XYZ file of C-alpha atoms in Angstrom:
730
model
C 131.292 132.433 88.713
C 131.553 133.206 92.488
C 130.050 136.552 91.610
C 127.006 134.754 90.310
C 126.841 132.801 93.399
C 126.679 135.574 95.783
C 124.603 137.636 93.579
C 122.007 134.771 93.515
C 122.212 134.418 97.228
C 121.500 138.143 97.762
C 118.764 138.130 95.198
C 117.034 135.096 97.041
C 117.341 136.697 100.262
C 115.479 139.743 99.145
C 112.624 138.069 97.341
C 109.236 138.443 99.033
C 106.290 135.913 98.810
C 103.914 136.622 95.859
C 100.461 137.552 97.117
C 97.847 134.937 96.236
C 94.333 135.844 96.259
C 91.882 133.097 96.938
C 88.296 134.613 96.598
C 86.326 131.553 95.879
C 85.906 128.155 97.586
C 87.916 125.405 96.331
C 84.793 123.394 95.659
C 83.498 126.160 93.411
C 86.751 126.147 91.453
C 86.910 122.461 91.162
C 86.707 121.232 87.530
C 85.987 124.771 86.041
C 88.319 124.137 83.164
C 87.558 120.530 82.629
C 84.974 119.254 80.086
C 83.487 116.996 82.618
C 79.926 115.529 83.016
C 78.245 118.804 83.844
C 79.718 120.549 80.896
C 78.853 117.697 78.558
C 75.279 117.830 79.798
C 75.246 121.414 78.719
C 77.102 121.539 75.457
C 76.203 118.055 74.020
C 73.153 116.638 72.372
C 71.615 113.859 74.290
C 72.846 111.092 71.872
C 76.316 112.591 72.089
C 76.205 112.569 75.803
C 75.075 108.994 76.084
C 77.651 107.852 73.752
C 80.483 109.448 75.608
C 79.228 108.261 78.938
C 78.779 104.697 77.535
C 82.387 104.724 76.367
C 83.623 106.014 79.748
C 81.768 103.444 81.694
C 81.822 100.505 79.401
C 84.440 100.980 76.816
C 82.011 101.249 73.797
C 83.339 102.796 70.610
C 82.243 106.204 69.706
C 80.995 106.456 66.084
C 82.632 109.119 63.824
C 79.225 110.822 63.244
C 78.606 111.183 66.939
C 82.146 112.212 67.298
C 81.367 115.311 65.155
C 78.669 116.426 67.575
C 80.960 115.966 70.485
C 83.714 118.054 68.915
C 81.253 120.902 68.068
C 80.147 120.891 71.816
C 83.673 120.776 73.019
C 84.461 123.643 70.776
C 81.822 125.896 71.732
C 82.540 125.124 75.357
C 86.354 126.051 74.932
C 85.857 129.065 72.667
C 83.462 130.525 75.311
C 86.364 130.494 77.893
C 88.694 132.306 75.399
C 90.277 129.262 73.843
C 92.203 129.735 70.545
C 93.808 126.298 69.976
C 93.618 122.684 70.677
C 96.127 119.824 71.259
C 96.305 116.236 71.503
C 97.897 115.967 75.008
C 100.001 112.608 75.206
C 102.707 110.840 77.339
C 105.556 109.556 75.240
C 108.273 107.269 76.359
C 110.451 110.556 77.110
C 108.915 110.791 80.650
C 107.494 114.144 79.900
C 104.259 115.137 78.328
C 104.005 116.289 74.661
C 101.614 118.461 72.653
C 101.237 119.966 69.282
C 98.973 123.051 69.070
C 96.646 123.694 66.218
C 94.222 126.723 65.821
C 90.549 126.493 65.415
C 90.978 129.116 62.906
C 90.348 128.052 59.314
C 90.100 130.389 56.218
C 87.069 129.745 53.872
C 87.970 131.931 51.199
C 87.111 135.453 50.091
C 88.892 136.893 53.137
C 86.699 135.047 55.576
C 87.418 132.469 58.201
C 85.755 130.343 60.744
C 86.621 128.288 63.924
C 86.493 124.659 62.992
C 87.104 121.696 64.937
C 85.565 118.462 63.617
C 85.139 114.742 64.931
C 88.208 113.706 62.804
C 90.501 116.403 64.595
C 89.081 115.366 67.930
C 89.502 111.507 67.445
C 92.892 111.527 65.704
C 95.876 113.517 65.105
C 99.151 112.785 63.273
C 102.347 114.218 65.091
C 105.702 113.122 64.070
C 106.660 110.031 65.657
C 110.343 109.801 64.478
C 111.937 111.887 67.188
C 110.138 110.186 70.179
C 111.796 107.020 71.854
C 110.569 103.917 70.166
C 113.141 101.272 70.658
C 113.661 100.504 67.098
C 110.135 100.188 66.071
C 110.288 103.258 63.709
C 113.212 104.408 61.574
C 114.065 108.079 61.543
C 112.621 108.466 58.182
C 109.424 106.678 59.036
C 107.896 109.601 60.791
C 104.200 108.977 60.837
C 102.534 108.136 64.330
C 99.002 108.694 65.572
C 97.417 110.134 68.575
C 93.770 108.869 69.398
C 91.371 110.460 71.913
C 90.954 108.660 75.344
C 87.307 109.526 76.179
C 87.808 108.146 79.833
C 90.113 111.131 80.600
C 88.289 114.391 80.161
C 89.586 117.177 77.982
C 90.787 120.268 79.930
C 91.749 123.949 79.184
C 95.248 125.277 79.991
C 95.756 128.734 79.285
C 94.112 129.272 75.775
C 94.560 125.698 74.650
C 92.057 122.920 74.662
C 93.972 119.812 75.805
C 92.608 116.437 74.734
C 94.240 113.261 76.498
C 95.185 110.637 73.953
C 97.113 107.670 73.300
C 100.126 107.544 71.072
C 100.881 104.789 68.609
C 103.119 104.176 65.640
C 101.802 103.939 62.110
C 102.047 100.145 62.538
C 99.926 100.123 65.528
C 102.470 99.583 68.343
C 102.118 101.537 71.640
C 104.669 104.453 71.760
C 103.486 105.748 75.255
C 102.645 105.064 78.795
C 98.738 105.382 78.460
C 98.058 102.671 75.745
C 99.536 99.833 77.888
C 98.036 101.127 80.965
C 94.535 101.088 79.517
C 94.996 97.647 78.181
C 96.114 96.563 81.640
C 93.185 98.107 83.419
C 90.779 96.297 80.987
C 92.613 92.790 81.854
C 92.388 93.382 85.620
C 88.865 94.574 85.230
C 87.805 91.479 83.225
C 89.830 89.132 85.646
C 88.622 90.725 88.826
C 84.904 90.626 87.732
C 85.024 86.820 87.097
C 86.357 86.214 90.616
C 83.891 88.759 92.144
C 81.096 86.413 90.767
C 82.150 83.922 93.404
C 80.820 86.348 96.015
C 78.315 88.817 94.301
C 76.734 88.076 91.070
C 75.747 91.809 90.627
C 79.346 92.839 90.046
C 79.765 93.889 86.432
C 82.996 96.091 86.490
C 86.059 96.596 88.745
C 87.895 99.928 88.742
C 91.413 100.250 89.758
C 92.193 103.089 91.764
C 95.384 105.076 92.416
C 96.311 107.779 95.028
C 99.877 109.164 94.354
C 101.958 111.118 96.938
C 104.457 113.528 95.089
C 107.580 114.597 96.912
C 109.736 117.319 95.538
C 112.351 119.961 96.347
C 111.844 123.739 96.025
C 114.985 125.632 95.249
C 115.417 129.431 94.566
C 115.461 129.802 90.837
C 118.652 131.991 90.949
C 120.417 129.563 93.121
C 119.697 126.689 90.904
C 120.838 128.769 87.875
C 124.162 129.091 89.566
C 124.752 125.304 89.477
C 125.053 123.831 85.863
C 124.563 120.361 87.310
C 121.040 121.236 88.643
C 120.113 122.966 85.285
C 121.277 119.920 83.237
C 120.847 116.874 85.279
C 118.240 117.837 87.992
C 120.698 116.968 90.942
C 123.896 118.079 92.375
C 126.838 115.968 91.109
C 129.093 117.437 93.640
C 128.727 119.554 96.867
C 129.811 118.856 100.444
C 127.226 118.166 102.945
C 125.932 121.087 105.150
C 127.084 121.056 108.849
C 123.194 121.043 109.561
C 121.110 118.930 107.358
C 117.986 117.043 108.593
C 119.540 115.608 111.770
C 117.338 117.409 113.972
C 114.171 116.531 112.130
C 113.025 120.062 112.573
C 111.844 120.621 108.948
C 109.437 117.648 108.929
C 105.857 118.622 109.281
C 107.113 121.971 110.370
C 105.668 125.429 109.630
C 105.739 125.732 105.630
C 108.055 128.585 104.667
C 106.085 131.749 103.388
C 107.429 131.564 99.723
C 106.769 127.897 99.471
C 103.361 128.482 101.054
C 102.424 131.043 98.350
C 103.709 128.669 95.625
C 101.515 125.666 97.132
C 98.281 127.903 97.270
C 98.777 129.033 93.679
C 99.452 125.557 92.543
C 96.394 124.365 94.333
C 94.250 126.792 92.621
C 95.502 125.575 89.316
C 94.801 122.021 90.346
C 91.298 122.899 91.339
C 90.523 124.414 87.879
C 91.965 121.253 86.361
C 89.969 118.736 88.332
C 93.128 117.502 90.160
C 91.798 116.665 93.761
C 94.842 117.692 95.754
C 94.111 117.757 99.380
C 97.508 117.264 101.417
C 100.527 119.398 101.627
C 103.355 119.579 104.108
C 107.098 119.726 104.783
C 108.917 116.425 104.152
C 112.015 115.358 106.067
C 114.813 117.204 104.286
C 115.245 120.877 104.236
C 113.269 122.422 101.342
C 111.435 119.284 100.642
C 107.846 118.955 100.376
C 105.039 116.711 99.486
C 101.694 116.916 97.866
C 98.903 114.369 97.691
C 95.453 114.102 96.081
C 92.467 111.948 96.863
C 92.541 108.762 95.044
C 91.057 108.315 91.724
C 90.403 105.809 88.794
C 93.946 104.851 87.864
C 94.015 106.033 84.238
C 92.761 109.495 85.234
C 95.220 109.668 88.262
C 98.082 108.894 86.160
C 97.140 111.685 83.628
C 96.639 114.071 86.687
C 100.123 113.300 88.116
C 101.757 114.065 84.665
C 99.795 117.142 84.314
C 100.701 118.123 87.953
C 104.400 117.903 87.134
C 103.970 120.261 84.269
C 102.006 122.587 86.403
C 104.496 122.674 89.066
C 107.302 123.687 86.811
C 105.108 126.562 85.449
C 103.851 127.758 88.574
C 107.331 127.568 90.335
C 108.552 129.848 87.638
C 106.011 132.400 88.527
C 107.320 132.196 92.203
C 110.999 132.192 91.247
C 111.524 128.573 92.257
C 113.063 125.562 90.565
C 111.145 122.347 91.242
C 113.529 119.340 91.561
C 111.688 115.923 91.123
C 114.993 113.918 90.971
C 114.915 111.134 93.339
C 118.231 112.062 95.067
C 119.128 115.698 94.230
C 121.290 116.151 97.373
C 123.664 113.657 98.831
C 123.355 112.966 102.597
C 119.739 114.110 102.885
C 116.410 112.227 101.986
C 115.522 111.681 98.495
C 112.065 111.961 96.932
C 109.584 109.254 96.027
C 106.129 108.925 94.708
C 104.183 106.431 96.604
C 101.481 104.739 94.637
C 98.509 103.715 96.757
C 96.738 100.994 94.765
C 93.276 99.211 95.179
C 90.382 97.824 93.447
C 86.618 98.552 93.808
C 83.402 97.257 92.320
C 80.515 99.066 90.505
C 78.537 98.254 93.523
C 80.794 100.225 95.744
C 83.024 97.599 97.456
C 86.602 98.013 98.007
C 87.936 94.541 97.367
C 91.018 95.288 99.444
C 88.900 96.517 102.365
C 87.822 93.967 105.034
C 84.019 94.008 105.476
C 81.434 93.177 108.201
C 80.595 89.550 107.239
C 82.578 86.324 106.758
C 81.737 86.378 103.119
C 82.904 89.920 102.462
C 86.148 89.082 104.533
C 86.679 86.007 102.265
C 86.263 88.145 99.169
C 88.810 90.556 100.886
C 91.190 87.795 101.619
C 91.001 86.314 98.091
C 92.155 89.700 96.473
C 94.507 90.415 99.181
C 96.303 86.953 98.940
C 96.228 87.012 95.208
C 97.807 90.320 95.092
C 100.640 89.087 97.453
C 101.047 85.927 95.269
C 101.400 88.052 91.976
C 104.081 90.101 93.576
C 105.808 87.006 94.799
C 105.724 85.310 91.289
C 106.902 88.554 89.785
C 109.093 90.492 92.056
C 111.800 91.001 89.574
C 109.306 92.429 86.965
C 107.922 94.643 90.012
C 111.729 95.884 90.638
C 112.082 96.537 87.044
C 108.841 98.651 86.838
C 110.587 101.401 89.128
C 114.035 101.062 87.558
C 115.869 104.211 86.470
C 119.070 105.983 86.667
C 117.768 108.536 89.123
C 115.930 106.003 91.205
C 119.045 103.809 91.671
C 120.495 106.766 93.890
C 117.300 106.385 96.271
C 116.445 102.715 96.561
C 118.197 101.565 99.641
C 119.585 104.937 100.685
C 118.277 104.696 104.161
C 115.177 106.829 103.585
C 113.527 104.586 101.031
C 112.876 100.804 100.377
C 115.675 98.745 99.314
C 116.087 97.301 95.875
C 114.727 94.048 97.309
C 110.925 93.702 96.700
C 109.063 92.559 99.704
C 105.467 92.827 101.146
C 104.518 94.234 104.625
C 101.129 93.154 106.012
C 101.286 93.632 109.617
C 101.087 91.590 112.708
C 97.193 91.066 112.738
C 96.971 89.992 109.106
C 99.979 87.798 109.425
C 98.215 85.900 112.262
C 95.224 85.413 109.950
C 97.206 84.049 107.074
C 98.914 81.695 109.658
C 95.541 80.430 110.548
C 94.493 79.917 106.994
C 97.746 78.083 106.265
C 96.624 75.340 108.563
C 93.171 74.763 106.826
C 92.472 70.872 105.959
C 93.477 69.754 102.531
C 90.131 69.038 100.881
C 86.797 69.140 102.519
C 86.342 71.206 105.667
C 84.958 69.551 108.734
C 81.827 71.260 110.189
C 83.905 72.535 113.356
C 86.713 73.840 110.994
C 84.327 75.834 108.934
C 82.763 77.422 112.038
C 86.166 78.195 113.369
C 87.227 79.757 110.186
C 84.235 81.779 109.531
C 83.644 82.885 113.053
C 87.139 83.246 114.677
C 89.290 83.970 111.705
C 87.720 85.258 108.751
C 84.820 86.787 110.615
C 86.923 88.668 112.922
C 89.210 90.673 110.745
C 88.390 94.386 111.598
C 86.483 96.301 109.158
C 89.227 99.021 109.253
C 92.793 97.916 109.563
C 94.348 101.416 108.794
C 95.652 101.910 112.324
C 96.176 98.255 113.586
C 99.700 98.001 112.351
C 102.540 100.085 112.426
C 103.931 101.567 109.097
C 107.048 99.870 107.624
C 108.948 102.697 105.906
C 111.581 99.888 104.465
C 108.942 97.676 102.623
C 108.593 98.432 99.150
C 105.006 97.259 98.808
C 102.985 97.662 102.089
C 99.414 96.865 102.955
C 98.024 99.988 104.722
C 94.389 99.132 105.669
C 92.476 99.006 102.583
C 95.013 99.307 99.917
C 98.649 98.501 99.003
C 101.236 101.106 99.021
C 103.995 100.755 96.430
C 106.626 102.937 98.206
C 109.467 102.165 95.801
C 108.317 104.258 92.873
C 110.557 107.238 92.058
C 109.447 110.881 92.223
C 110.283 111.407 88.616
C 108.327 108.370 87.315
C 105.247 108.253 85.189
C 102.854 106.296 87.285
C 101.669 104.560 84.288
C 104.685 102.277 84.098
C 104.287 100.517 87.738
C 100.517 100.838 87.389
C 100.606 98.633 84.140
C 102.812 96.153 85.728
C 100.899 95.744 88.887
C 97.502 95.683 87.115
C 98.960 92.869 84.747
C 100.361 90.706 87.118
C 97.222 90.770 89.552
C 95.072 90.152 86.507
C 97.217 87.123 85.385
C 97.084 85.782 89.045
C 93.340 86.195 89.420
C 92.873 84.189 86.113
C 94.939 81.337 87.492
C 93.177 81.559 90.654
C 89.804 81.144 89.146
C 90.810 78.252 87.030
C 92.297 76.358 90.165
C 89.174 77.034 92.177
C 86.786 76.048 89.319
C 88.913 72.733 88.770
C 88.423 71.896 92.500
C 84.585 72.533 92.331
C 84.148 70.839 88.923
C 85.270 67.206 89.889
C 82.494 65.351 88.223
C 80.077 65.894 90.998
C 82.708 65.110 93.907
C 84.379 68.398 93.889
C 84.433 70.757 96.935
C 81.929 73.524 97.586
C 82.952 76.973 96.536
C 84.144 78.351 99.910
C 86.041 74.994 100.413
C 87.689 75.259 97.010
C 88.689 79.070 97.686
C 90.033 78.146 101.114
C 92.151 75.233 99.723
C 93.646 77.418 96.797
C 94.346 80.330 99.319
C 95.998 78.090 101.673
C 98.525 76.898 98.961
C 99.122 80.562 97.919
C 99.983 81.587 101.458
C 102.599 78.733 101.662
C 103.990 79.687 98.184
C 104.219 83.454 99.002
C 105.856 83.424 102.395
C 109.245 84.387 100.912
C 108.039 87.821 99.868
C 106.563 88.507 103.273
C 108.758 90.598 105.569
C 108.009 92.568 108.630
C 111.468 93.762 109.626
C 113.978 96.489 108.844
C 114.854 96.395 105.240
C 117.993 98.128 105.682
C 121.295 96.481 105.917
C 123.322 93.481 105.458
C 121.273 91.252 107.458
C 118.154 91.495 105.390
C 120.143 91.394 102.225
C 121.548 87.897 103.391
C 118.094 86.679 104.409
C 116.523 87.977 101.148
C 119.305 86.065 99.280
C 118.520 82.903 101.372
C 114.759 83.157 100.323
C 115.581 83.615 96.562
C 114.583 87.161 96.326
C 116.392 89.398 93.745
C 118.471 92.296 94.877
C 119.225 94.260 91.700
C 120.761 97.605 92.775
C 121.320 98.917 89.175
C 118.980 99.485 86.480
C 120.728 97.488 83.712
C 120.486 94.494 85.962
C 116.813 95.127 87.000
C 115.475 95.800 83.464
C 116.303 92.476 82.071
C 113.214 90.973 83.760
C 111.255 92.961 81.212
C 112.457 90.830 78.286
C 112.172 87.392 79.967
C 110.000 84.712 78.156
C 107.923 84.598 81.162
C 107.122 88.441 81.125
C 106.784 88.585 77.422
C 104.276 85.719 77.378
C 102.195 87.179 80.134
C 102.076 90.610 78.488
C 101.088 88.850 75.145
C 98.380 86.591 76.682
C 96.589 89.517 78.364
C 97.109 91.732 75.212
C 98.937 94.506 77.152
C 101.961 94.389 75.098
C 103.012 92.440 72.162
C 106.595 90.860 71.876
C 107.682 93.976 69.776
C 106.339 96.489 72.055
C 107.932 94.595 75.233
C 111.367 94.610 73.525
C 111.214 98.015 72.280
C 110.430 99.401 75.774
C 113.278 97.519 77.100
C 115.602 99.142 74.615
C 114.109 102.637 75.138
C 114.587 102.187 79.012
C 118.142 101.024 78.555
C 119.048 103.791 76.210
C 117.649 106.318 78.517
C 119.870 104.854 81.234
C 122.839 105.259 79.032
C 121.913 108.849 78.100
C 121.323 109.819 81.631
C 124.775 108.537 82.906
C 126.502 110.024 79.798
C 125.119 113.649 80.372
C 125.832 113.341 83.960
C 129.521 112.347 83.044
C 130.015 115.161 80.636
C 128.578 117.845 83.229
C 130.658 116.586 85.964
C 133.846 116.456 83.894
C 133.059 120.082 82.931
C 132.462 121.381 86.319
C 135.332 119.712 87.780
C 137.857 121.053 85.296
C 136.278 124.374 84.417
C 134.976 125.396 87.687
C 136.522 123.574 90.620
C 140.286 123.178 89.494
C 140.790 126.873 88.262
C 139.577 128.119 91.475
C 141.520 125.645 93.376
C 144.657 126.688 91.595
C 143.675 130.355 91.902
C 143.454 129.905 95.974
C 146.624 127.806 95.909
C 148.370 130.865 94.278
C 147.252 132.987 96.991
C 148.817 130.542 99.533
C 151.995 130.352 97.452
C 152.398 134.297 97.412
C 151.770 134.225 101.191
C 154.487 131.585 101.717
C 156.995 133.517 99.453
C 156.199 136.781 101.473
C 156.865 134.965 104.638
C 160.144 133.770 103.226
C 161.188 137.139 102.019
C 160.447 138.633 105.562
C 161.750 135.766 107.829
C 164.302 133.988 105.684
C 164.870 130.451 106.598
C 162.642 130.705 109.578
C 159.666 131.002 107.397
C 158.965 127.199 107.514
C 157.707 127.283 111.079
C 155.454 130.271 110.332
C 154.251 128.876 106.771
C 153.768 125.197 107.751
C 150.031 125.087 107.543
C 149.819 127.018 104.335
C 152.461 124.666 102.688
C 150.380 121.602 103.702
C 147.229 123.158 102.215
C 149.225 123.714 98.989
C 150.253 120.128 98.919
C 146.707 118.930 99.821
C 145.042 121.224 97.035
C 147.809 119.852 94.442
C 146.876 116.244 95.513
C 143.217 116.850 94.947
C 143.638 118.548 91.659
C 145.853 115.690 90.367
C 143.283 113.171 91.281
C 140.453 115.124 89.622
C 142.210 115.416 86.469
C 143.376 111.962 86.438
C 139.815 110.706 86.998
C 138.281 112.824 84.716
C 140.548 111.604 81.988
C 139.937 107.969 82.954
C 136.124 108.678 83.019
C 136.315 110.345 79.464
C 138.239 107.484 78.212
C 135.645 104.921 79.761
C 133.019 106.828 78.118
C 134.681 106.757 74.813
C 134.915 103.074 75.061
C 131.342 102.552 76.106
C 130.091 104.723 73.141
C 131.747 102.419 70.586
C 129.645 99.318 72.045
C 126.530 98.636 69.893
C 124.747 96.097 71.887
C 122.690 98.121 74.128
C 122.952 95.596 77.233
C 126.802 95.820 77.020
C 126.633 99.569 76.438
C 124.315 100.003 79.605
C 126.666 97.851 81.756
C 129.818 99.630 80.595
C 128.328 103.079 81.592
C 126.955 101.495 85.025
C 130.038 99.604 86.118
C 132.975 101.307 84.204
C 131.867 104.979 83.813
C 129.780 105.706 86.777
C 132.140 104.610 89.425
C 134.445 107.568 88.482
C 131.725 109.907 89.543
C 132.255 109.344 93.314
C 136.027 109.565 92.899
C 135.757 112.758 91.132
C 133.103 113.948 93.611
C 135.114 113.311 96.701
C 138.177 115.311 95.662
C 135.869 118.140 94.342
C 134.038 118.087 97.818
C 137.402 118.187 99.795
C 138.480 121.276 97.870
C 135.215 122.918 98.702
C 136.231 122.725 102.373
C 139.786 123.997 101.582
C 139.333 126.668 99.145
C 138.361 130.347 100.285
C 134.543 130.624 100.675
C 134.575 133.911 98.656
C 136.308 132.290 95.785
C 134.255 129.019 95.579
C 131.971 129.179 92.373
C 129.271 126.839 93.152
C 126.235 127.560 95.452
C 126.753 125.348 98.553
C 124.421 122.912 100.140
C 123.732 125.144 103.128
C 122.612 127.968 100.750
C 120.585 125.699 98.317
C 118.766 123.849 101.321
C 118.301 126.563 103.943
C 117.701 129.769 101.853
C 113.913 130.226 102.188
């Protein structure tokens, strides 16, 4: 195995950057392989084009007859670009994307064939649903499921395949994917936000949710990754001693991008341009061989699709450049992990960002309404917000000194904190003329139009206001953005509905009610008072904040099994049902899926770690120990009784190695036994708890002794590529 390690290192050092030609401007490439508005105008009839645009903008249904026209135009465009197959591209609960390719080709008899793609094939397809996670909705023998076209996310070409973004539902209609509940949640917040916007502008007819994600990742030479079974099978290193040099010098962050990585990025960006993914930013991240890519923000549903597509693209492009992309939140112990910050905002059809302060007191009152309601929504549902980013891999990152802690808090900055303090002191009931003037001129009216640079960034806040949006910083790098975006959109929609009801109640008191602005100020004042617990401006790391958070009544679920329980609380289930985002069956099934996913991840990691420890580490340790024993025997043969003075260090090493080997074997046996016991548990909550609290703790014990042996055993014998090679081989 050590031969493979050194061969991989030698090969990696000899690899040259692949030359990437960029002969066209990015703007010319952008969307070339997307069936966007320009392509639709060219290939669709007027009726078909209007129907698609009406579905995109207003959510109207596309009639099957019109779908036939759309499919014909889509097929002709695709074939003109060399496409031979089509697929319904969807996002099941596996966390990956899925596709089943069918050819346009269809025999018509007498040795003849045509290219066929009808409206029925565009609108609906029937993949096998039995082998996808479903949380008990479907039995294995009940295989039928359906994918249905989502016209709000344009079809695209990848390779020689036309990919049609779709939802994925069971035969009985329950959602089996991330897109379906997201679309429902976006519809809910659209409706709720429009109703509130009517207080300020009667012309608002639609509110769009926008998302700008930031994808962090590691790039590791493919050969080096192949020499590590743990990386190949789990996406992270289950053992490995820290490199003497890591990220201590901060010399990688924003540094010059290594040549091979740069060529990978250029190639990836070209692919993104062709597929309409508006990538804009690239840079080195904090840890060695860690990088970040970020696009311009987009409508949330499309942004989620783009991120899922990007992760597929990154794997494929990386293979061309002999890289392995690691999306795991914590692939290397002792250096920063990776997140996927979700920048979330709301905007109207009139072009107003509802989370951006404006030039007038009225526009700022609208801003404060949505700003405070969002804070209130997070405060009321902080456990659910935590559950939305829970996973086995993200458990390693949250609170690990480079990411937000597992405690959900909201950072708003010093200036807006002062504004909320002023609003908190508003009179209960009708406002005096002086108070109205003071509020409008000195409090609401003077909020700067651009707050982006008025406050320092708080890296330890999980949910931070950053000028004209909220940045959900706790989302993990492997996550499908649809999950946290569904939760965030749902809780804010629910809160806006409550807000409107409270304001209307204050206005409509049989002619004795408050004026609109007064009613809004009164309700916002109460929300500020009730949401103070979630607001935190300090350092989120350490015991001090944990104690303070506990005093405030905030949850601190450090493990996924603990966090996920919020998803099936009666409060959560009722909210999702009321807003028609998820029904009870869907909520419970997703909880089952995520708990089962947690168990499977820990189970796989345990098996891989046990295998590496016993079949890679221990044999090499014994081999090196035998070398030392031979050395001691030789010294004894030459020097007789005086050998102990000369062989003292070797004998100490022999004893140390024996101790570590014994501890490894003992703990692997205990871990296997704990795993066997856990596997016999049928109730998923108890099973997940057993894996979390009885199996997983052995990982650290086994790793400790393996890592100690890495420092003791001859480097030429050590079989696993070391951290210094994985992180610093460019």
